Amino acid sequence: MPIRRPARDYRLLHIYAIIFIDVIVGSAVGPILPEFVKGLQRPQLWLAVGTALFLGMQLFSAPLLGKLSDGYGRRPIFIISAIGTFLADCLLLPVRVGYYFANRISDGTTNGMYATVRSAITDISPKESLFKNLGIEGAIISLGFVIGPAASGLLLTTFDIVQGNQARVVAIMAVTLSGLNMILSWLLRETHPNPPGVETAALKTELVQSLNVHTLWTRLLAKDRQYNGLRKLVMMQLALTLSTGYYFYFVTFVSFGALQMDAKGISYFFMYFGALSVVISYVFYTYIADRINQRRGIFWLALLGAPILGGYGLVGTSTLWLYLLVTIDCLTFSLIQGLIEGLMAQLTTDEDRGEIFGINQALQGVASFVTTLVFGSLSLLDLRLPFGWFAACLSVVAWLAWERNHIPGTQMRQ
């Protein structure tokens, strides 16, 4: 008899579609954000403050949303987050600095849903497909970074939008797409069967604890005793998050640095970055990631990627060198995130998956806040200096992966 393949779970495709649109919205507005602060002194500092607010809000929102998703299901969190993103994008329609900061706070709060996203994907992924499915999530995020700036650039170019109106036009597009995501989130079928609910007192406790970094770390250590190796993976991801601050710094660097790119130039750059990243990520996570020793893979990718990060600060006015470095970036550093997430997902269960991913994302919010303060301060001295910080943080990822303490994946394919 022919072997029947398991039916495809279309909820996975549905989740991918929601992620895709969400990233498009976030990346589409990236090139116009300098417009909101360009009239201020030291605009690069205010962009950094906005980024710090956006990322820092995840400190409390990610654990809270993760706990809620464990108790009430993933679907309600998708819906709440989609509504929050829609309202945040509406705040960008008046192109004023105060609304920019309000948008960063609002959008950062609902961005904590990505702990729920990874929980939902893990809920419905067979063990043998976990790395592939989380890797595809990373590839879709990369594709969103292509389509977002591409859509902005195409819109501004096709209709020949003048400089003063560019931010408002792109914001209208973002509001429209985030409205579509509200509909998609409402139509999503639940991935977490029979959620037990959460008592109000437990939610209050979760909120208070999430605002205390020491408590978050204590909870992580408790989970590490239950799932050996979890702490090491979280530490690696925190160091990686410190280095990925360069994603948020790039707009500042290419806008106000020697390259002096406008919104269209930034859009074209991210189009190339994202297009190459999605192809490489898809091939890597589909055919390679689950056939290698993941810890060693993280070590070599981080070791090779660190000098690339440092090199960004040395491109000067050469667009050619910028594109060459980002090509190597896609082959090294950009592949690490999915490997760490895949190893971490293997250490979760249905009962506490959202909680673990929420704690992890909250600690990432702390790391993102810290790295934003660092690169914002360094940029005041010299716009090239932050890339030295990013490279040093990626070197820490390589060091942690090299350590011989137990990390899931070390016993695979030696």
XYZ file of C-alpha atoms in Angstrom, residues 12-333:
322
model
C 1.024 27.154 9.597
C 0.582 28.954 6.278
C -1.949 31.253 7.928
C 0.546 32.175 10.667
C 3.223 32.764 8.053
C 0.893 35.160 6.224
C 0.257 37.149 9.408
C 3.997 37.358 10.143
C 4.704 38.353 6.549
C 2.288 41.293 6.581
C 3.364 42.388 10.059
C 7.015 42.579 8.991
C 6.083 44.354 5.766
C 4.304 47.023 7.796
C 7.219 47.430 10.209
C 9.903 47.532 7.515
C 7.904 49.786 5.174
C 7.838 52.617 7.718
C 11.547 52.249 8.585
C 12.891 54.453 5.755
C 10.500 57.323 6.628
C 11.205 57.479 10.377
C 14.080 59.989 9.960
C 11.436 62.422 8.655
C 9.871 62.586 12.114
C 13.052 63.764 13.870
C 15.009 65.590 11.171
C 14.080 69.002 12.580
C 15.574 68.199 15.975
C 19.151 68.655 17.109
C 21.103 65.372 17.072
C 18.407 63.468 15.114
C 20.365 60.220 15.367
C 19.959 60.336 19.158
C 16.169 60.766 18.931
C 15.907 57.903 16.469
C 17.808 55.785 18.988
C 15.441 56.890 21.778
C 12.465 55.852 19.648
C 14.055 52.488 18.973
C 14.787 52.024 22.671
C 11.144 52.689 23.503
C 9.970 50.256 20.818
C 12.237 47.460 22.004
C 12.083 48.188 25.713
C 8.285 47.831 25.827
C 8.769 44.109 25.187
C 10.258 43.798 28.673
C 6.778 43.519 30.183
C 4.612 42.752 27.149
C 6.336 39.561 25.939
C 6.035 37.536 29.193
C 2.501 38.821 29.738
C 1.365 37.941 26.215
C 3.158 34.586 26.451
C 1.370 33.769 29.722
C -1.959 34.825 28.248
C -1.379 32.650 25.191
C -0.699 29.622 27.414
C -3.872 30.307 29.375
C -6.320 31.484 26.708
C -4.802 30.329 23.438
C -2.629 31.843 20.737
C -5.439 33.259 18.576
C -6.611 35.982 21.021
C -3.033 37.275 21.284
C -2.724 37.470 17.504
C -5.952 39.489 17.383
C -4.944 41.877 20.195
C -1.518 42.420 18.637
C -2.984 43.106 15.190
C -5.351 45.709 16.626
C -2.482 47.319 18.540
C -0.327 47.535 15.410
C -3.202 49.109 13.466
C -3.721 51.796 16.113
C 0.043 52.407 16.345
C 0.284 52.944 12.574
C -2.590 55.429 12.710
C -0.399 57.531 15.012
C 2.081 58.012 12.156
C -0.412 59.850 9.942
C 0.369 63.223 11.544
C 4.081 63.513 10.756
C 5.067 64.971 14.117
C 7.732 63.910 16.556
C 5.324 63.404 19.479
C 3.239 60.933 17.492
C 6.428 59.133 16.466
C 7.275 58.398 20.104
C 3.674 57.379 20.811
C 3.870 54.961 17.877
C 7.101 53.442 19.171
C 5.547 52.793 22.598
C 2.299 51.376 21.226
C 3.859 49.242 18.502
C 6.579 47.986 20.847
C 3.962 46.742 23.298
C 2.175 44.548 20.752
C 5.446 43.441 19.166
C 5.736 41.127 22.166
C 3.478 38.752 20.215
C 6.488 37.067 18.593
C 6.841 34.843 21.651
C 3.304 33.685 20.842
C 4.186 33.304 17.149
C 7.009 30.880 17.939
C 4.821 29.047 20.432
C 2.078 28.622 17.824
C 4.512 27.325 15.207
C 5.972 24.870 17.729
C 2.445 23.765 18.751
C 1.669 22.391 15.296
C 5.133 21.366 14.072
C 6.189 17.692 14.112
C 9.565 17.280 15.798
C 11.280 16.417 12.520
C 9.956 19.648 10.932
C 10.628 22.041 13.811
C 13.917 23.488 12.537
C 12.511 23.796 9.041
C 9.315 25.545 10.142
C 11.089 28.004 12.452
C 13.692 28.560 9.743
C 10.946 29.346 7.242
C 9.601 31.842 9.768
C 13.001 33.548 9.641
C 12.984 33.439 5.845
C 9.513 34.992 5.765
C 10.667 37.762 8.076
C 13.540 38.386 5.663
C 11.111 38.397 2.740
C 8.976 40.916 4.596
C 12.044 43.132 4.873
C 12.254 42.936 1.071
C 8.644 43.659 0.296
C 8.217 46.434 2.892
C 10.935 48.798 1.648
C 10.206 47.694 -1.929
C 6.552 48.665 -1.527
C 7.562 52.022 -0.047
C 10.106 52.669 -2.784
C 7.697 51.608 -5.542
C 4.914 53.762 -4.114
C 7.112 56.837 -3.809
C 8.690 56.344 -7.231
C 5.556 55.440 -9.213
C 3.565 58.403 -7.981
C 6.624 60.689 -7.773
C 5.819 61.703 -4.185
C 7.704 64.807 -3.132
C 9.931 64.770 -0.059
C 7.517 66.478 2.314
C 4.658 64.052 1.628
C 6.570 60.753 1.580
C 6.128 59.884 5.255
C 2.345 60.394 5.235
C 1.834 58.328 2.061
C 3.833 55.390 3.423
C 1.981 55.633 6.747
C -1.361 55.336 4.905
C -0.089 52.164 3.225
C 0.978 50.770 6.624
C -2.453 51.470 8.137
C -4.146 49.673 5.231
C -1.964 46.574 5.543
C -2.268 46.399 9.327
C -6.049 46.526 8.858
C -5.764 43.471 6.606
C -3.794 41.705 9.333
C -6.608 42.276 11.811
C -8.892 40.284 9.507
C -6.354 37.488 9.047
C -5.777 37.243 12.794
C -9.509 37.000 13.438
C -9.773 34.101 10.936
C -6.881 32.107 12.446
C -7.822 28.729 13.974
C -6.431 28.032 17.442
C -3.170 26.025 17.686
C -3.156 25.487 21.467
C -5.961 23.038 22.323
C -7.962 23.339 25.566
C -6.112 26.265 27.195
C -6.700 26.157 30.977
C -7.212 29.885 31.525
C -5.284 32.211 33.813
C -6.411 33.684 37.118
C -6.355 37.470 37.459
C -3.950 37.237 40.397
C -1.546 35.193 38.243
C -1.639 37.864 35.522
C -0.905 40.604 38.045
C 2.002 38.570 39.374
C 3.258 38.013 35.807
C 3.142 41.731 35.074
C 5.005 42.673 38.264
C 7.614 39.970 37.714
C 8.148 40.920 34.076
C 9.159 44.429 35.128
C 11.869 43.000 37.385
C 14.882 41.801 35.409
C 16.240 39.897 38.409
C 12.944 38.018 38.726
C 12.970 37.194 35.019
C 16.467 35.776 35.361
C 15.460 33.770 38.445
C 12.540 32.275 36.541
C 14.867 31.397 33.686
C 17.217 29.595 36.074
C 14.261 27.628 37.435
C 13.316 26.605 33.898
C 16.944 25.701 33.208
C 16.850 23.198 36.063
C 13.820 21.664 34.361
C 15.236 21.901 30.816
C 19.004 21.532 30.973
C 20.775 23.890 28.558
C 18.033 26.522 28.310
C 20.036 29.195 30.160
C 22.996 28.854 27.803
C 20.742 29.227 24.771
C 19.105 32.337 26.224
C 22.518 33.863 26.969
C 23.550 33.231 23.380
C 20.365 34.848 22.141
C 20.885 37.873 24.403
C 24.396 38.381 23.020
C 22.974 37.965 19.526
C 20.286 40.551 20.292
C 22.946 43.022 21.408
C 24.616 42.589 18.019
C 21.400 42.704 15.976
C 20.896 46.245 17.193
C 22.597 47.125 13.931
C 19.327 46.369 12.097
C 17.762 49.328 13.894
C 20.866 51.494 13.610
C 21.300 51.032 9.877
C 18.708 53.648 8.892
C 20.445 56.216 11.086
C 23.894 55.302 9.725
C 23.038 55.409 6.028
C 20.815 58.496 6.407
C 23.104 60.762 8.431
C 26.509 59.167 7.733
C 28.825 59.485 4.738
C 26.462 57.541 2.431
C 23.642 60.129 2.822
C 20.922 57.803 1.455
C 17.372 59.089 1.010
C 14.186 57.035 1.578
C 14.389 55.506 -1.904
C 18.043 54.522 -1.513
C 17.322 52.927 1.864
C 14.397 51.035 0.341
C 16.551 49.653 -2.487
C 19.240 48.560 -0.043
C 16.802 46.637 2.150
C 15.217 45.125 -0.955
C 18.567 43.563 -1.840
C 19.348 42.605 1.760
C 16.004 40.922 2.261
C 15.818 39.200 -1.133
C 19.215 37.588 -0.712
C 18.523 36.689 2.914
C 15.250 34.922 2.164
C 16.793 32.729 -0.548
C 19.805 31.768 1.563
C 17.701 31.218 4.707
C 15.202 29.008 2.903
C 17.898 26.796 1.411
C 19.817 26.625 4.693
C 16.870 25.739 6.929
C 15.228 23.409 4.439
C 18.257 21.326 3.455
C 21.111 21.992 5.903
C 20.097 23.132 9.421
C 18.859 19.786 10.758
C 21.778 17.852 9.233
C 24.571 19.665 11.058
C 25.765 20.107 14.632
C 23.833 23.299 15.397
C 26.166 24.496 18.165
C 29.190 24.285 15.899
C 27.189 25.976 13.168
C 26.410 28.893 15.482
C 30.082 29.154 16.466
C 31.409 29.366 12.908
C 28.661 31.657 11.643
C 29.251 34.074 14.547
C 33.044 33.912 14.207
C 32.891 34.691 10.485
C 30.168 37.318 10.904
C 31.889 39.450 13.563
C 34.418 41.114 11.207
C 31.604 41.757 8.729
C 29.729 43.760 11.350
C 32.868 45.747 12.126
C 33.396 46.305 8.408
C 30.108 48.155 7.985
C 31.595 51.081 9.862
C 34.437 51.306 7.343
C 32.465 51.499 4.068
C 32.823 55.275 3.840
C 30.939 56.504 0.780
C 31.263 53.209 -1.122
C 27.872 51.699 -1.871
C 29.675 48.792 -3.570
C 31.432 47.804 -0.334
C 28.163 48.126 1.576
C 26.437 45.678 -0.775
C 29.410 43.299 -0.712
C 29.422 43.174 3.092
C 25.682 42.608 3.322
C 26.040 39.697 0.901
C 28.504 37.986 3.245
C 26.262 38.954 6.177
C 23.402 36.921 4.656
C 25.690 33.880 4.420
C 26.861 34.042 8.048
C 25.458 36.177 10.839
